[in-house]
Short mmCIF file of C-alpha atoms and ligand atoms in Angstrom, two decimals:
data_model
loop_
_atom_site.label_atom_id
_atom_site.label_comp_id
_atom_site.label_asym_id
_atom_site.label_seq_id
_atom_site.Cartn_x
_atom_site.Cartn_y
_atom_site.Cartn_z
CA UNK A 109 -28.51 -16.64 -0.74
CA UNK A 110 -25.38 -18.92 -0.07
CA UNK A 111 -26.21 -22.33 1.44
CA UNK A 112 -24.34 -24.68 3.80
CA UNK A 113 -24.07 -27.07 0.62
CA UNK A 114 -22.39 -24.04 -1.27
CA UNK A 115 -19.96 -24.06 1.63
CA UNK A 116 -19.04 -27.41 1.42
CA UNK A 117 -18.64 -27.30 -2.37
CA UNK A 118 -16.45 -24.13 -1.96
CA UNK A 119 -13.21 -25.92 -2.20
CA UNK A 120 -13.98 -27.87 -5.61
CA UNK A 121 -15.86 -24.82 -7.19
CA UNK A 122 -12.44 -22.96 -6.52
CA UNK A 123 -10.46 -25.43 -8.14
CA UNK A 124 -13.02 -25.57 -11.14
CA UNK A 125 -13.72 -21.92 -11.72
CA UNK A 126 -11.34 -19.46 -10.06
CA UNK A 127 -8.22 -17.86 -11.30
CA UNK A 128 -6.36 -16.08 -7.99
CA UNK A 129 -4.40 -12.99 -8.09
CA UNK A 130 -0.73 -13.15 -7.88
CA UNK A 131 -0.97 -16.84 -7.57
CA UNK A 132 0.97 -19.46 -9.73
CA UNK A 133 -2.52 -21.73 -10.23
CA UNK A 134 -0.62 -24.69 -10.81
CA UNK A 135 0.92 -24.71 -7.30
CA UNK A 136 -2.68 -23.76 -6.03
CA UNK A 137 -4.40 -26.67 -7.55
CA UNK A 138 -2.12 -29.05 -6.24
CA UNK A 139 -2.93 -28.01 -2.82
CA UNK A 140 -6.17 -28.01 -0.54
CA UNK A 141 -7.24 -24.41 -0.23
CA UNK A 142 -7.89 -22.53 3.12
CA UNK A 143 -11.58 -21.29 2.91
CA UNK A 144 -12.12 -18.28 5.36
CA UNK A 145 -15.91 -18.05 6.34
CA UNK A 146 -16.01 -15.18 8.76
CA UNK A 147 -13.82 -12.89 10.64
CA UNK A 148 -14.53 -10.74 13.70
CA UNK A 149 -12.00 -8.42 15.39
CA UNK A 150 -8.36 -9.42 14.60
CA UNK A 151 -9.17 -12.74 13.60
CA UNK A 152 -10.15 -14.84 10.80
CA UNK A 153 -12.07 -18.30 10.75
CA UNK A 154 -12.01 -20.87 8.16
CA UNK A 155 -14.81 -23.14 7.29
CA UNK A 156 -13.70 -25.78 9.83
CA UNK A 157 -13.90 -23.05 12.66
CA UNK A 158 -10.42 -22.73 13.08
CA UNK A 159 -9.19 -19.17 14.45
CA UNK A 160 -6.15 -17.09 12.86
CA UNK A 161 -4.88 -13.92 13.76
CA UNK A 162 -4.90 -11.51 10.76
CA UNK A 163 -1.09 -10.76 10.64
CA UNK A 164 -1.24 -8.80 7.48
CA UNK A 165 -4.63 -7.00 7.92
CA UNK A 166 -6.06 -8.65 5.20
CA UNK A 167 -3.32 -7.71 2.72
CA UNK A 168 -2.52 -4.62 4.33
CA UNK A 169 -5.84 -2.76 4.49
CA UNK A 170 -7.76 -3.73 7.64
CA UNK A 171 -7.54 -1.00 10.13
CA UNK A 172 -9.87 -1.59 12.97
CA UNK A 173 -10.32 -5.30 13.15
CA UNK A 174 -13.18 -7.22 11.12
CA UNK A 175 -16.63 -6.55 11.43
CA UNK A 176 -16.51 -3.62 13.65
CA UNK A 177 -20.25 -2.83 14.51
CA UNK A 178 -19.89 0.72 13.71
CA UNK A 179 -18.96 0.17 10.30
CA UNK A 180 -21.35 -2.79 9.82
CA UNK A 181 -23.92 -0.62 11.08
CA UNK A 182 -23.06 2.35 8.72
CA UNK A 183 -23.05 -0.31 5.75
CA UNK A 184 -26.29 -1.61 6.51
CA UNK A 185 -27.99 1.89 6.87
CA UNK A 186 -26.48 3.27 3.69
CA UNK A 187 -27.26 0.09 1.78
CA UNK A 188 -30.98 0.46 2.76
CA UNK A 189 -30.99 4.19 1.89
CA UNK A 190 -28.91 4.81 -1.03
CA UNK A 191 -27.05 1.82 -2.19
CA UNK A 192 -25.15 3.28 -5.21
CA UNK A 193 -26.03 6.34 -7.55
CA UNK A 194 -23.62 7.67 -10.03
CA UNK A 195 -21.00 10.75 -9.37
CA UNK A 196 -21.36 11.61 -13.11
CA UNK A 197 -23.87 14.57 -13.10
CA UNK A 198 -25.31 13.73 -9.65
CA UNK A 199 -23.67 13.86 -6.14
CA UNK A 200 -24.50 11.95 -2.85
CA UNK A 201 -24.25 12.61 0.84
CA UNK A 202 -21.58 9.99 1.89
CA UNK A 203 -19.40 10.94 -0.84
CA UNK A 204 -19.55 14.75 0.13
CA UNK A 205 -19.18 14.28 3.83
CA UNK A 206 -16.08 12.03 3.36
CA UNK A 207 -14.54 14.40 0.84
CA UNK A 208 -14.85 17.13 3.54
CA UNK A 209 -13.39 14.98 6.06
CA UNK A 210 -10.13 13.76 4.24
CA UNK A 211 -9.40 17.37 3.31
CA UNK A 212 -9.52 18.16 7.16
CA UNK A 213 -7.18 15.38 7.77
CA UNK A 214 -4.86 15.69 4.81
CA UNK A 215 -1.64 17.68 4.71
CA UNK A 216 -2.34 21.37 3.96
CA UNK A 217 -2.75 22.30 0.33
CA UNK A 218 -4.88 19.49 -0.84
CA UNK A 219 -8.14 20.66 -1.37
CA UNK A 220 -10.05 18.43 -3.92
CA UNK A 221 -11.00 14.45 -3.82
CA UNK A 222 -11.38 12.55 -6.75
CA UNK A 223 -12.81 8.87 -5.94
CA UNK A 224 -12.06 5.76 -7.67
CA UNK A 225 -11.94 1.98 -6.23
CA UNK A 226 -8.57 0.63 -5.95
CA UNK A 227 -5.37 1.72 -5.05
CA UNK A 228 -3.75 1.32 -8.75
CA UNK A 229 -7.05 3.30 -10.13
CA UNK A 230 -5.87 6.30 -7.57
CA UNK A 231 -2.55 6.27 -9.06
CA UNK A 232 -3.65 6.25 -12.76
CA UNK A 233 -5.58 9.31 -11.81
CA UNK A 234 -2.90 11.03 -10.36
CA UNK A 235 -0.61 10.38 -13.25
CA UNK A 236 -3.60 11.36 -15.73
CA UNK A 237 -3.81 14.71 -13.68
CA UNK A 238 -0.21 15.60 -13.43
CA UNK A 239 0.42 15.05 -17.00
CA UNK A 240 -2.55 17.10 -18.09
CA UNK A 241 -1.83 19.73 -15.74
CA UNK A 242 1.08 20.58 -17.61
CA UNK A 243 -0.51 20.66 -21.09
CA UNK A 244 -3.06 22.76 -19.49
CA UNK A 245 -0.60 25.32 -18.32
CA UNK A 246 0.77 25.55 -21.83
CA UNK A 247 4.04 23.64 -21.10
CA UNK A 248 3.92 20.66 -23.64
CA UNK A 249 7.43 19.14 -22.64
CA UNK A 250 6.55 17.81 -19.19
CA UNK A 251 5.56 14.27 -20.07
CA UNK A 252 7.69 11.89 -18.11
CA UNK A 253 7.54 10.90 -14.83
CA UNK A 254 10.09 9.53 -12.10
CA UNK A 255 10.07 6.92 -9.53
CA UNK A 256 12.06 5.26 -7.01
CA UNK A 257 13.76 1.95 -7.86
CA UNK A 258 11.82 -0.96 -7.02
CA UNK A 259 8.47 0.88 -6.07
CA UNK A 260 5.11 -0.45 -6.36
CA UNK A 261 1.97 1.42 -7.28
CA UNK A 262 -0.25 -1.23 -8.74
CA UNK A 263 -0.81 -3.48 -11.54
CA UNK A 264 -2.66 -1.25 -14.44
CA UNK A 265 -0.51 -0.07 -17.21
CA UNK A 266 0.41 3.42 -15.95
CA UNK A 267 0.71 2.12 -12.46
CA UNK A 268 3.18 -0.79 -13.58
CA UNK A 269 5.10 1.71 -16.01
CA UNK A 270 5.92 3.87 -12.88
CA UNK A 271 6.34 1.10 -10.30
CA UNK A 272 8.20 -1.32 -12.56
CA UNK A 273 9.09 -4.76 -10.75
CA UNK A 274 11.31 -7.00 -12.79
CA UNK A 275 9.79 -10.06 -11.22
CA UNK A 276 6.08 -8.96 -11.39
CA UNK A 277 6.42 -6.81 -14.60
CA UNK A 278 9.18 -7.97 -17.18
CA UNK A 279 6.74 -9.65 -19.63
CA UNK A 280 4.93 -6.50 -20.29
CA UNK A 281 7.78 -4.27 -20.79
CA UNK A 282 6.90 -3.25 -24.33
CA UNK A 283 3.41 -2.04 -23.20
CA UNK A 284 4.83 0.43 -20.76
CA UNK A 285 5.60 4.03 -21.12
CA UNK A 286 9.22 4.76 -19.98
CA UNK A 287 9.89 6.37 -16.95
CA UNK A 288 12.99 7.68 -15.02
CA UNK A 289 14.20 5.85 -12.05
CA UNK A 290 16.32 6.97 -8.99
CA UNK A 291 17.91 4.93 -6.26
CA UNK A 292 16.59 5.50 -2.66
CA UNK A 293 19.20 5.35 -0.02
CA UNK A 294 18.78 1.81 0.71
CA UNK A 295 20.28 0.74 -2.65
CA UNK A 296 23.47 2.71 -1.79
CA UNK A 297 23.59 1.50 1.72
CA UNK A 298 22.98 -2.37 1.18
CA UNK A 299 24.06 -3.12 -2.32
CA UNK A 300 26.99 -0.32 -2.34
CA UNK A 301 28.02 -0.88 1.26
CA UNK A 302 27.65 2.75 2.09
CA UNK A 303 27.18 3.81 5.77
CA UNK A 304 23.67 5.28 6.50
CA UNK A 305 24.36 9.28 6.40
CA UNK A 306 26.53 8.46 3.03
CA UNK A 307 23.97 6.46 1.52
CA UNK A 308 21.28 9.36 2.32
CA UNK A 309 23.77 11.91 0.82
CA UNK A 310 24.54 9.95 -2.48
CA UNK A 311 20.57 9.08 -2.89
CA UNK A 312 19.72 12.81 -2.54
CA UNK A 313 22.70 14.04 -4.79
CA UNK A 314 21.78 11.26 -7.38
CA UNK A 315 18.02 12.60 -7.15
CA UNK A 316 18.95 16.13 -7.50
CA UNK A 317 20.99 15.65 -10.45
CA UNK A 318 18.36 13.50 -12.18
CA UNK A 319 15.54 15.59 -11.59
CA UNK A 320 17.28 18.78 -12.51
CA UNK A 321 18.87 17.44 -15.65
CA UNK A 322 15.55 16.25 -16.79
CA UNK A 323 13.39 19.06 -15.29
CA UNK A 324 12.01 20.14 -18.58
CA UNK A 325 10.45 16.84 -19.41
CA UNK A 326 9.61 15.77 -15.91
CA UNK A 327 5.50 15.95 -14.82
CA UNK A 328 5.95 14.41 -11.55
CA UNK A 329 7.96 12.35 -9.12
CA UNK A 330 5.91 9.57 -7.44
CA UNK A 331 6.87 7.93 -4.06
CA UNK A 332 5.84 5.68 -1.39
CA UNK A 333 6.57 7.93 1.45
CA UNK A 334 8.68 6.25 4.47
CA UNK A 335 8.14 2.76 3.52
CA UNK A 336 8.36 1.16 -0.09
CA UNK A 337 5.76 -1.63 0.89
CA UNK A 338 5.73 -4.40 -2.03
CA UNK A 339 9.51 -3.72 -2.91
CA UNK A 340 10.24 -5.83 0.45
CA UNK A 341 9.38 -3.23 2.96
CA UNK A 342 12.29 -0.81 2.38
CA UNK A 343 12.30 2.33 4.54
CA UNK A 344 13.66 5.52 3.83
CA UNK A 345 14.58 8.33 6.28
CA UNK A 346 12.50 11.29 6.73
CA UNK A 347 15.30 13.51 5.52
CA UNK A 348 14.89 11.72 2.27
CA UNK A 349 11.58 12.35 1.59
CA UNK A 350 12.01 16.00 2.63
CA UNK A 351 14.88 16.34 0.31
CA UNK A 352 12.73 14.74 -2.61
CA UNK A 353 9.88 17.15 -1.78
CA UNK A 354 12.72 20.24 -2.03
CA UNK A 355 14.17 19.08 -5.07
CA UNK A 356 10.70 18.50 -7.02
CA UNK A 357 10.03 22.27 -5.73
CA UNK A 358 13.45 23.78 -7.04
CA UNK A 359 12.61 22.14 -10.32
CA UNK A 360 8.90 22.80 -10.71
CA UNK A 361 8.26 18.99 -10.95
CA UNK A 362 4.93 17.78 -8.98
CA UNK A 363 5.26 15.54 -5.92
CA UNK A 364 2.81 12.75 -5.81
CA UNK A 365 2.57 10.74 -2.54
CA UNK A 366 1.23 7.26 -3.01
CA UNK A 367 -0.01 6.71 0.45
CA UNK A 368 -2.22 3.65 -0.74
CA UNK A 369 -0.28 1.31 1.97
CA UNK A 370 0.97 3.91 4.40
CA UNK A 371 -1.95 5.91 4.98
CA UNK A 372 -4.47 5.97 7.54
CA UNK A 373 -2.29 5.32 10.58
CA UNK A 374 0.03 2.55 9.45
CA UNK A 375 3.25 4.47 10.13
CA UNK A 376 2.28 6.28 13.36
CA UNK A 377 0.47 9.46 11.74
CA UNK A 378 -2.52 9.56 9.87
CA UNK A 379 -0.62 10.14 6.83
CA UNK A 380 3.16 9.50 6.37
CA UNK A 381 3.98 12.91 4.91
CA UNK A 382 2.98 14.29 8.17
CA UNK A 383 6.28 13.01 9.83
CA UNK A 384 8.06 14.79 7.23
CA UNK A 385 5.84 17.97 7.34
CA UNK A 386 5.40 18.07 3.69
CA UNK A 387 2.23 18.66 1.41
CA UNK A 388 2.44 16.77 -1.76
CA UNK A 389 0.85 18.07 -5.03
CA UNK A 390 -1.27 15.03 -5.41
CA UNK A 391 -1.82 12.20 -3.00
CA UNK A 392 -3.07 8.46 -3.56
CA UNK A 393 -5.36 6.92 -0.89
CA UNK A 394 -6.43 3.06 -0.95
CA UNK A 395 -6.60 0.21 1.11
CA UNK A 396 -7.36 1.24 4.55
CA UNK A 397 -9.38 4.16 3.48
CA UNK A 398 -12.66 2.03 4.13
CA UNK A 399 -11.49 0.45 7.37
CA UNK A 400 -10.48 -1.89 4.86
CA UNK A 401 -13.84 -3.52 4.08
CA UNK A 402 -14.83 -2.24 0.86
CA UNK A 403 -13.02 -1.31 -2.44
CA UNK A 404 -12.58 2.55 -2.27
CA UNK A 405 -9.78 5.00 -3.31
CA UNK A 406 -9.02 8.28 -3.66
CA UNK A 407 -6.75 10.92 -5.22
CA UNK A 408 -6.34 14.40 -3.39
CA UNK A 409 -5.35 17.26 -5.43
CA UNK A 410 -4.04 20.76 -4.83
CA UNK A 411 -6.31 23.62 -5.74
CA UNK A 412 -3.93 24.84 -8.15
CA UNK A 413 -3.83 21.42 -10.26
CA UNK A 414 -8.01 21.74 -9.80
CA UNK A 415 -7.97 25.35 -11.12
CA UNK A 416 -5.86 24.33 -14.32
CA UNK A 417 -8.99 22.26 -15.52
CA UNK A 418 -11.66 25.07 -15.07
CA UNK A 419 -12.60 26.49 -18.30
CA UNK A 420 -15.82 26.77 -20.62
CA UNK A 421 -16.98 23.06 -21.92
CA UNK A 422 -16.08 23.60 -25.41
CA UNK A 423 -12.35 24.29 -24.21
CA UNK A 424 -12.49 20.72 -23.51
CA UNK A 425 -10.12 21.28 -20.35
CA UNK A 426 -12.67 18.78 -18.38
CA UNK A 427 -10.78 15.87 -16.73
CA UNK A 428 -12.12 13.05 -18.69
CA UNK A 429 -12.02 10.40 -16.54
CA UNK A 430 -14.48 8.26 -14.15
CA UNK A 431 -15.27 4.77 -12.87
CA UNK A 432 -18.61 3.12 -12.65
CA UNK A 433 -18.60 3.24 -8.88
CA UNK A 434 -16.83 6.30 -8.34
CA UNK A 435 -18.09 7.93 -4.78
CA UNK A 436 -20.09 4.75 -4.03
CA UNK A 437 -22.34 5.83 -1.10
CA UNK A 438 -21.76 2.41 0.95
CA UNK A 439 -18.01 2.71 0.74
CA UNK A 440 -18.26 5.88 1.54
CA UNK A 441 -20.26 5.57 4.70
CA UNK A 442 -17.91 2.86 5.86
CA UNK A 443 -14.89 5.11 5.39
CA UNK A 444 -16.78 7.71 7.39
CA UNK A 445 -17.34 5.15 10.20
CA UNK A 446 -13.71 4.18 10.23
CA UNK A 447 -12.56 7.70 10.47
CA UNK A 448 -14.87 8.30 13.37
CA UNK A 449 -13.45 5.20 15.11
CA UNK A 450 -9.92 6.85 14.82
CA UNK A 451 -11.43 9.58 17.14
CA UNK A 452 -13.55 7.40 19.55
CA UNK A 453 -10.78 4.84 20.11
CA UNK A 454 -8.22 7.42 20.31
CA UNK A 455 -6.14 4.97 17.64
CA UNK A 456 -3.10 7.28 16.95
CA UNK A 457 -2.39 7.43 20.73
CA UNK A 458 -2.71 3.55 21.13
CA UNK A 459 -0.70 3.12 17.92
CA UNK A 460 2.26 5.13 19.95
CA UNK A 461 2.51 2.06 22.51
CA UNK A 462 2.14 -0.55 19.79
CA UNK A 463 4.83 0.95 17.56
CA UNK A 464 7.35 1.48 20.65
CA UNK A 465 6.65 -2.41 21.62
CA UNK A 466 6.92 -3.66 17.94
CA UNK A 467 10.30 -1.72 17.74
CA UNK A 468 11.60 -3.62 20.92
CA UNK A 469 10.26 -7.04 20.43
CA UNK A 470 11.60 -7.69 16.76
CA UNK A 471 14.86 -7.37 18.00
CA UNK A 472 14.74 -11.17 18.83
CA UNK A 473 14.12 -11.94 15.43
CA UNK A 474 16.78 -9.56 14.16
CA UNK A 475 19.33 -11.77 16.06
CA UNK A 476 18.33 -15.08 14.18
CA UNK A 477 21.24 -16.46 12.25
CA UNK A 478 19.12 -16.57 8.63
CA UNK A 479 17.48 -13.18 9.09
CA UNK A 480 19.64 -10.61 6.96
CA UNK A 481 17.45 -7.46 7.91
CA UNK A 482 14.43 -6.76 10.00
CA UNK A 483 12.88 -3.31 8.68
CA UNK A 484 10.10 -1.55 10.48
CA UNK A 485 8.48 1.80 10.57
CA UNK A 486 5.29 2.13 12.59
CA UNK A 487 3.27 -0.95 12.22
CA UNK A 488 4.68 -2.14 9.01
CA UNK A 489 7.83 -4.75 9.26
CA UNK A 490 9.59 -6.86 6.74
CA UNK A 491 11.91 -9.85 7.84
CA UNK A 492 14.29 -10.74 5.27
CA UNK A 493 15.18 -14.37 5.12
CA UNK A 494 18.67 -15.00 3.58
CA UNK A 495 20.75 -18.56 3.22
CA UNK A 496 23.57 -16.22 4.37
CA UNK A 497 22.67 -13.29 6.38
CA UNK A 498 25.95 -11.67 6.65
CA UNK A 499 26.68 -11.62 2.82
CA UNK A 500 22.68 -11.37 2.17
CA UNK A 501 23.04 -14.46 -0.15
CA UNK A 502 19.37 -15.46 -0.71
CA UNK A 503 17.79 -18.88 -0.69
CA UNK A 504 17.37 -20.52 -3.91
CA UNK A 505 13.97 -19.28 -5.26
CA UNK A 506 12.71 -22.76 -5.46
CA UNK A 507 13.09 -23.63 -1.54
CA UNK A 508 10.24 -21.02 -1.02
CA UNK A 509 11.33 -19.91 2.23
CA UNK A 510 8.73 -17.20 2.58
CA UNK A 511 6.06 -19.48 1.81
CA UNK A 512 7.25 -22.33 3.81
CA UNK A 513 7.43 -19.74 6.99
CA UNK A 514 3.76 -18.39 6.26
CA UNK A 515 2.55 -22.10 6.29
CA UNK A 516 4.15 -22.95 9.42
CA UNK A 517 2.85 -19.85 10.88
CA UNK A 518 -0.62 -20.85 9.58
CA UNK A 519 -0.49 -24.18 11.72
CA UNK A 520 0.12 -21.83 14.69
CA UNK A 521 -2.99 -19.82 14.12
CA UNK A 522 -1.50 -16.83 12.35
CA UNK A 523 -2.23 -15.72 8.52
CA UNK A 524 0.67 -14.02 6.80
CA UNK A 525 1.43 -13.41 3.09
CA UNK A 526 5.49 -12.85 2.30
CA UNK A 527 6.93 -11.01 -0.42
CA UNK A 528 9.23 -13.60 -1.79
CA UNK A 529 11.53 -14.39 1.30
CA UNK A 530 10.55 -11.24 3.19
CA UNK A 531 8.18 -12.17 5.78
CA UNK A 532 5.70 -9.15 6.09
CA UNK A 533 4.00 -8.28 9.56
CA UNK A 534 1.28 -5.68 9.24
CA UNK A 535 -1.41 -6.29 11.90
CA UNK A 536 -4.58 -4.42 12.34
CA UNK A 537 -4.24 -0.93 14.12
CA UNK A 538 -6.58 -2.33 16.91
CA UNK A 539 -4.19 -5.18 17.80
CA UNK A 540 -3.40 -5.40 21.45
CA UNK A 541 -0.28 -5.72 23.04
CA UNK A 542 -0.69 -9.14 24.06
CA UNK A 543 -1.53 -10.17 20.48
CA UNK A 544 1.34 -8.23 19.30
CA UNK A 545 3.72 -10.05 21.61
CA UNK A 546 2.04 -13.19 20.41
CA UNK A 547 2.57 -12.70 16.61
CA UNK A 548 6.11 -11.73 17.17
CA UNK A 549 6.74 -14.68 19.31
CA UNK A 550 5.26 -16.98 16.97
CA UNK A 551 6.77 -15.82 13.83
CA UNK A 552 10.09 -16.07 15.45
CA UNK A 553 9.52 -19.33 16.55
CA UNK A 554 8.29 -20.23 13.15
CA UNK A 555 11.29 -18.58 11.28
CA UNK A 556 13.64 -20.79 13.52
CA UNK A 557 11.76 -23.92 12.54
CA UNK A 558 11.72 -23.51 9.00
CA UNK A 559 15.43 -22.32 8.88
CA UNK A 560 16.65 -24.98 11.19
CA UNK A 561 18.08 -22.36 13.65
C1 LIG B 1368 -1.49 -1.93 -2.89
C2 LIG B 1368 -0.87 -0.71 -3.63
C3 LIG B 1368 -1.18 -0.19 -4.63
C4 LIG B 1368 -2.26 -0.71 -5.24
O1 LIG B 1368 -3.55 -0.80 -4.78
P1 LIG B 1368 -4.73 -1.81 -5.16
O2 LIG B 1368 -5.93 -1.48 -4.53
O3 LIG B 1368 -4.12 -3.28 -5.03
O4 LIG B 1368 -4.96 -1.53 -6.42
C5 LIG B 1368 -0.77 0.95 -5.04
N1 LIG B 1368 0.41 1.48 -4.30
C6 LIG B 1368 0.75 1.20 -3.13
C7 LIG B 1368 1.87 1.83 -2.42
C8 LIG B 1368 0.44 -0.23 -2.67
O5 LIG B 1368 1.03 -0.79 -1.51
#
């Protein structure tokens, strides 16, 4: 059990024993860490009892607020009944029920659920399935993947290979497998100064050219539908997503939707692909799948891909992949409870109101002198800070402007996490209109204070 002395020792032990993700530990060790001790609804509480609004849904995953009684109860009941059992050679009730529920919700054509435990593993699995699918079909040439410039698909080797980020991954370059990149519309729009319609047309032309030229060697295209999250919240028009899907179909290339960040209501529909009325061949789910409370992920596959793996054992067509905690019953039970709440709370209707509101109120932030851009889709917002907004000249990296903003916001009772100098707002779907207005007002005030405008 954890005792009260453990809580008082926590800061010291953190500095003595822990290594934090995506954190310059020298900087971390020089600072007094904020210890989050409990959470309730849309709020986090530190060890001193201070309350903070969870402005990025605990890194993009919380859906219905923290400690939702229905989810807590589902976890408790499941933990007392069957905590864990393997999916290798056995099955369990929550994993089965959830699979059926996910397939009923997912775009038509997706028929099979393969579980894992993080977004990155869901991506690895999709890549391996796509890669092997072509081999099983007798096409040995299709071994390469194509992805969008700046896309992020997780931090394991395969996910990094398709989602390469210069800042995060350059030191691993020799370890990564080669993949092709295409430029999404924003690259033409912002860096080549094209008008929105021209940028869309150029991006689709480029995609059509690169995909058809390389069709014989391309296994699949992977894309974060509608919003490239970790790239800095870069959205693309629905027409671009539809165009990519069509080009993949035309060239027989598998279409892999990475809905790890955008899935489960974030963009205004349960899955972002719905807005483009497209059905991917493979879909990766994570983050919000469990309501944001337990590590769970899933890769959804079409029946055609699934069937390619069927055969006699001795043909070795089995998909030889699995993780110890695949299909964990407690995580699946939490996920089922979360899906129930979407229905009981009429979440997607509430979202319409929230999205309309946030779309209007972020305009104030857009007007600030050191804000180069505000990009929003659903309840995902990226606010790009720049020294010179008009020319998009960034602040020097060592000014740490994104970090300054989140530290100031923290003093005002809001927890955020930036992407460089892009301030991200991604509140839980359970946010109220008042909370949303408060969040945006405080962030506006904070940006003004930090940028001196
Ligand atoms: C967060 C994220 C991942 C990786 O998920 P993890 O659970 O952190 O491994 C993959 N793809 C996208 C689009 C993400 O936002």
